[in-house]
Coordinates of C-alpha atoms in Angstrom, one line a residue:
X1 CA -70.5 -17.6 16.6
X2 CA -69.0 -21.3 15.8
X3 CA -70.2 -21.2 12.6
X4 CA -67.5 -17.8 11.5
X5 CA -64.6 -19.8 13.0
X6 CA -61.8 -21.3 10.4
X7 CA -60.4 -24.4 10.2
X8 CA -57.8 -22.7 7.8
X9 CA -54.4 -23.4 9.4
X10 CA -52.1 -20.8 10.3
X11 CA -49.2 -20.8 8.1
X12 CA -45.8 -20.8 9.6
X13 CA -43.7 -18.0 9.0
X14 CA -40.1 -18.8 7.0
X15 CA -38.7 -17.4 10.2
X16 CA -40.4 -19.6 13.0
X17 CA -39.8 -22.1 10.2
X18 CA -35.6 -21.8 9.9
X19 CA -36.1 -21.5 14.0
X20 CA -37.5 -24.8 14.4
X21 CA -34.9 -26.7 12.2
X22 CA -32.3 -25.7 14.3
X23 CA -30.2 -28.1 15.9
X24 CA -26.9 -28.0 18.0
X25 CA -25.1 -26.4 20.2
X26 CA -24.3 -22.8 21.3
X27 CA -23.0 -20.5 24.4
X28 CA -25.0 -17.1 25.9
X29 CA -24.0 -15.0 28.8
X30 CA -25.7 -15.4 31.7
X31 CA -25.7 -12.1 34.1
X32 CA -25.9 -12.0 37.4
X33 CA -29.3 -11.6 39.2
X34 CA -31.5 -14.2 37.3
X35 CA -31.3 -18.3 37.5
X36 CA -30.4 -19.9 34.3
X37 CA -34.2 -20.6 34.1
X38 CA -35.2 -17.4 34.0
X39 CA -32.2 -16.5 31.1
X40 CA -32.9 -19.5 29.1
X41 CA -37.1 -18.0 29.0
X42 CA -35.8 -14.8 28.3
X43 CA -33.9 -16.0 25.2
X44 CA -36.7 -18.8 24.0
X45 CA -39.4 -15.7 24.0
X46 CA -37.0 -13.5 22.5
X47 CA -36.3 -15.8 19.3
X48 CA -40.1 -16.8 18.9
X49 CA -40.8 -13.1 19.3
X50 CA -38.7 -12.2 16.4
X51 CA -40.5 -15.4 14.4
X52 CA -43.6 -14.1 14.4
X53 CA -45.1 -16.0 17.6
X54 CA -47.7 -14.3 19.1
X55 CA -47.8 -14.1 23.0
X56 CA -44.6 -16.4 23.1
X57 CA -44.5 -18.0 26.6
X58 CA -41.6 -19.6 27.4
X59 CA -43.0 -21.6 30.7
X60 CA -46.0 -23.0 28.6
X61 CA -45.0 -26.9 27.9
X62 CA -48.0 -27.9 25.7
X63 CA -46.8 -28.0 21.7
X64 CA -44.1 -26.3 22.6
X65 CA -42.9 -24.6 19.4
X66 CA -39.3 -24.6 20.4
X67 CA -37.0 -27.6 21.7
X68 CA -34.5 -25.5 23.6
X69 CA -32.5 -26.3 27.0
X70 CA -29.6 -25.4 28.8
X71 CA -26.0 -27.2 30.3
X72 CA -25.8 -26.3 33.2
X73 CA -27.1 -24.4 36.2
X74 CA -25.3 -21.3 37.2
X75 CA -26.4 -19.6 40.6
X76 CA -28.3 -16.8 40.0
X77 CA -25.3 -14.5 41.4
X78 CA -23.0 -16.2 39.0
X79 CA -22.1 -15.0 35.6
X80 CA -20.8 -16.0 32.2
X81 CA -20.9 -18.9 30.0
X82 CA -24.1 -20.9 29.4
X83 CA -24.1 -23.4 27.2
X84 CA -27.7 -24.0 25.2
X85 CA -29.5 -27.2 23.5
X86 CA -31.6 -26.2 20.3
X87 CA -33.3 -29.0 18.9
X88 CA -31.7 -32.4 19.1
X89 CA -28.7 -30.6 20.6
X90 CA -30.9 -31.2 23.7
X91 CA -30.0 -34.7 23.8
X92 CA -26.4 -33.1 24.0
X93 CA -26.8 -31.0 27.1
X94 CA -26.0 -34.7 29.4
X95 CA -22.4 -34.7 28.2
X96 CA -22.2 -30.9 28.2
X97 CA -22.6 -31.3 32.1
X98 CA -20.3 -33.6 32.5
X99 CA -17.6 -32.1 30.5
X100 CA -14.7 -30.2 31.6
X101 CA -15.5 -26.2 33.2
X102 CA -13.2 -23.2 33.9
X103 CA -14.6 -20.4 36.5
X104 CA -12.6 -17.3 38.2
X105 CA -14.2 -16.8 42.0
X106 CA -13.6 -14.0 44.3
X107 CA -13.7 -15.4 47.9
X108 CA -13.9 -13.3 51.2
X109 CA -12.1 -14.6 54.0
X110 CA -13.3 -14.3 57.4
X111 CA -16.9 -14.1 56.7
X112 CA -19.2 -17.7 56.1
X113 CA -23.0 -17.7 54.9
X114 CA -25.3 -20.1 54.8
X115 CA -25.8 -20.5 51.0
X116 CA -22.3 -19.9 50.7
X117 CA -22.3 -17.0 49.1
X118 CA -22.7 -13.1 49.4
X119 CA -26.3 -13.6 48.6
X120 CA -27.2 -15.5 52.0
X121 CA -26.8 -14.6 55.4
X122 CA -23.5 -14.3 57.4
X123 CA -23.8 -17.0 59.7
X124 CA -20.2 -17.2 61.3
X125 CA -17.3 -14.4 61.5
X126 CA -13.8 -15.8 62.3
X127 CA -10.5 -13.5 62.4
X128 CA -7.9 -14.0 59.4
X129 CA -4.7 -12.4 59.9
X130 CA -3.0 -15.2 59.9
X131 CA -3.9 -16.5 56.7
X132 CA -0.7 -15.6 54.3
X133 CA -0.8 -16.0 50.6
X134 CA 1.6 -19.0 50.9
X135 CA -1.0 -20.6 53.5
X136 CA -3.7 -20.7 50.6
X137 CA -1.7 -22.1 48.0
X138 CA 0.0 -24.7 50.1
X139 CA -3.6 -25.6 51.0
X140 CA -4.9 -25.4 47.2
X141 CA -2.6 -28.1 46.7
X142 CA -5.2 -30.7 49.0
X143 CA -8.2 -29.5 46.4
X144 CA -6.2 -31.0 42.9
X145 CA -7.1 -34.2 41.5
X146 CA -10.1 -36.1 42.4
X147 CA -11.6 -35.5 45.3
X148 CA -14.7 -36.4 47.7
X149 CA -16.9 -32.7 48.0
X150 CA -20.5 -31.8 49.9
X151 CA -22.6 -30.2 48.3
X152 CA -24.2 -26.8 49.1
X153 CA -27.6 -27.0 50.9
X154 CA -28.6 -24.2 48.9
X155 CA -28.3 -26.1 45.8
X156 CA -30.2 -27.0 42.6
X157 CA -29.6 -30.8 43.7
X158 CA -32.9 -32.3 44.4
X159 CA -35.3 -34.2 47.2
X160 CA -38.6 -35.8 46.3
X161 CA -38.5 -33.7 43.3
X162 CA -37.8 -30.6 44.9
X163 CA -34.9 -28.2 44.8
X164 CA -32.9 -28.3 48.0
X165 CA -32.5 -24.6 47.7
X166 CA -36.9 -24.3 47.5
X167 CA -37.2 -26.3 50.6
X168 CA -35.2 -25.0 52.5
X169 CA -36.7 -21.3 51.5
X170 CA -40.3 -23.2 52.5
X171 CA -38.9 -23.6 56.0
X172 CA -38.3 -27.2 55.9
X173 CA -35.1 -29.5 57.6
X174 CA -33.0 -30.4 54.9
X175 CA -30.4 -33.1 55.5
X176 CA -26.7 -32.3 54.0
X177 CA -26.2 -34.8 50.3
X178 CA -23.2 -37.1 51.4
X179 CA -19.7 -36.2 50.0
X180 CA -19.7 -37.6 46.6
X181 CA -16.6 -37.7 44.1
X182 CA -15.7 -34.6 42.0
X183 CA -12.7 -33.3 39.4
X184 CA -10.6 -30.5 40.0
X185 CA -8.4 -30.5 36.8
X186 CA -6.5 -27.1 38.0
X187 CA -6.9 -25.0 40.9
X188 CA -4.5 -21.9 41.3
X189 CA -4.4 -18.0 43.3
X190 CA -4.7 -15.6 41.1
X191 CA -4.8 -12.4 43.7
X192 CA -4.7 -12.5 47.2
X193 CA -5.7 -9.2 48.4
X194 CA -7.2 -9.6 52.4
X195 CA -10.2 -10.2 52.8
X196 CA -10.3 -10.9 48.9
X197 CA -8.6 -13.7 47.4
X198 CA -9.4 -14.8 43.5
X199 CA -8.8 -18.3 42.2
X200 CA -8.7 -20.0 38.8
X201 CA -10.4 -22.8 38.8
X202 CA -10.6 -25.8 35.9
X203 CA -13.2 -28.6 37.0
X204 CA -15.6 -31.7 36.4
X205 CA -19.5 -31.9 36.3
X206 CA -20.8 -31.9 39.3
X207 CA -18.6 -29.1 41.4
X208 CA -19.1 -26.6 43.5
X209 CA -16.9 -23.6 43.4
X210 CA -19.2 -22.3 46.9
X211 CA -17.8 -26.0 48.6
X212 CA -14.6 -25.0 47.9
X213 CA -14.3 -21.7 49.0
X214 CA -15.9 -23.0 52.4
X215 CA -13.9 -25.5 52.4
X216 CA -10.6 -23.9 51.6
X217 CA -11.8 -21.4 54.7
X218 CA -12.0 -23.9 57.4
X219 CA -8.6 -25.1 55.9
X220 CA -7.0 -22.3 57.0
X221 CA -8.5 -22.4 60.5
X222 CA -10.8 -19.5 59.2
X223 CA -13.8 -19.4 57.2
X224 CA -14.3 -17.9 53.8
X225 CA -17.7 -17.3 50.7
X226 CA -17.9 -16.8 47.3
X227 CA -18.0 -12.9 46.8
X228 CA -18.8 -13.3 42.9
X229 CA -18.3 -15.9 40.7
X230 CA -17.9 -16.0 36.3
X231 CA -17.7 -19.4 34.9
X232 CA -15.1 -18.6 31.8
X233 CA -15.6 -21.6 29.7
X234 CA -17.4 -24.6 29.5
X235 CA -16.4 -27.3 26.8
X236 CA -15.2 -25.8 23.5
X237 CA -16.7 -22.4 24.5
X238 CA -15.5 -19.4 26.2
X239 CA -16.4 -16.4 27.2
X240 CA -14.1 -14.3 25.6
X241 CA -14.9 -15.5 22.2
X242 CA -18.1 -17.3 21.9
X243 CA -20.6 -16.3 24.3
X244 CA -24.0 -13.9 22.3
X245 CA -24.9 -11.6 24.7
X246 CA -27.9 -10.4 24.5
X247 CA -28.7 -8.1 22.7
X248 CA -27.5 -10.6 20.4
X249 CA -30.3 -12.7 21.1
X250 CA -31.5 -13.4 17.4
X251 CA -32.2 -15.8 14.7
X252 CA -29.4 -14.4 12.7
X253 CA -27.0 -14.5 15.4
X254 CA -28.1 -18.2 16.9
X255 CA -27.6 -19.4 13.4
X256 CA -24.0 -17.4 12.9
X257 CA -22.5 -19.7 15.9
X258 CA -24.0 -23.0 16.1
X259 CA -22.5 -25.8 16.5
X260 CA -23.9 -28.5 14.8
X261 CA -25.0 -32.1 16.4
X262 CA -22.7 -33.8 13.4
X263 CA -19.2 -33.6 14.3
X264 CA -19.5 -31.7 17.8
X265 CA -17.3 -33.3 20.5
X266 CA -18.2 -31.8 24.0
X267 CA -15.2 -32.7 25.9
X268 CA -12.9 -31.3 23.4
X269 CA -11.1 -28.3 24.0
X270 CA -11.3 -27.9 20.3
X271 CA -11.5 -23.8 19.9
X272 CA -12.3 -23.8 16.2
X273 CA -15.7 -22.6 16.3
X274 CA -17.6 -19.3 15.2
X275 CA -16.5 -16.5 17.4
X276 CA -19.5 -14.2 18.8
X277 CA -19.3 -10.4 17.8
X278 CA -18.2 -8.4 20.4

């Protein structure tokens, strides 16, 4: 009955309440399989879970009870360091982006997708036997510095509002972005173990480790994809020392490693932060 119902507000537990004060900076691992999307959800319901929230949902806009966003996007086959927004460190994530990146990225030779990677289809099969160690790092050498790169197709760049990568999974012709300017800081071979060849790679916002493998493939009169790829560090944090995995995922954790808004510079290389527990 109308009448029975309360207009007694619901008070706010001391835990939702120390969760929605936060604000800053801070790094979770990202495992292969889900988008960012889905890891950043899985993380926002997890902390409103623990602060008393009742049916969290993460994908709900309307009051939403937690400012939270991440850095970043990392293919969902990708692993490693994500960098998160709590708060007003959400007006932080734009510089985050831009900021300096370290990955490590298996590449196959001899095999090219069409996404790129070993989650699409194999679209092209050329021989390798050629291809020394000494060919890919001469040829590493034309990747350094700045450079003009394309952009994947399969990519979370967008058209009319739409991710490339959706559109092209609709069915739909999707023209190639034009070649736009990116930052390769470092770029050096690890292992090179045919078909399997490992690079080290430190970059700018805006890069695509997939464009370079494929790149780097027809380069050597081959072709090449990304086999897996780990983004090691991105800003100040790394994923040796700062990354909450999660089971990790709490209030008590969160609050353990973040970085403040005050006094945060994003394209430091400043290491001085709270390390994660192992």
């Amino acid at each position: 009955m109308a009448g029975n119902i309360s207009n007694t507000a619901v008070p706010i537990s001391s835990s939702m309440s120390k969760l929605q004060s936060l604000n800053g900076l801070f790094a979770i691992y990202k495992k292969r399989g889900p988008t960012s999307t889905d890891v950043l959800n899985a993380l926002k319901e997890a902390l409103l879970k623990e602060a008393g929230a009742k049916n969290p949902n993460p994908r709900k806009r309307r009051k939403q009870s937690l400012k939270i966003g991440h850095g970043g996007t990392l293919d969902s086959a990708a692993s490693g360091v994500l960098v998160v927004g709590v708060g007003n460190g959400t007006k932080m994530l734009t510089t985050m982006l831009a900021g300096s990146k370290k990955y490590v990225a298996v590449g196959e030779l001899g095999k090219a997708t069409d996404t790129l990677d070993a989650t699409g289809q194999v679209i092209l099969e050329k021989d390798f036997d050629h291809v020394t160690r000494v060919d890919v790092e001469e040829k590493l050498k034309h990747f350094v510095g700045d450079i003009m790169q394309v952009p994947p197709l399969y990519s979370a760049l967008k058209k009319d509002g739409q991710r490339l990568s959706v559109l092209l999974q609709k069915g739909q012709k999707v023209e190639a972005k034009p070649a736009r300017p990116v930052t390769v800081y470092s770029l050096t071979l690890q292992d090179f173990t045919p078909p399997l060849f490992t690079l080290d790679i430190e970059c700018g916002g805006g890069f695509y480790v997939r464009s370079l493998v494929d790149d780097l493939g027809k380069a050597l009169s081959s072709c090449a994809h990304v086999k897996e790829l780990t983004r090691t560090k991105q800003g100040q944090f790394t994923l040796d020392h700062h990354v909450l995995h999660e089971d990790h995922w709490t209030l008590e954790h969160v609050v353990r490693v973040l970085q403040p808004c005050s006094g945060l510079a994003p394209h430091s290389d400043r290491t001085n932060i709270p390390e994660a527990d192992a």
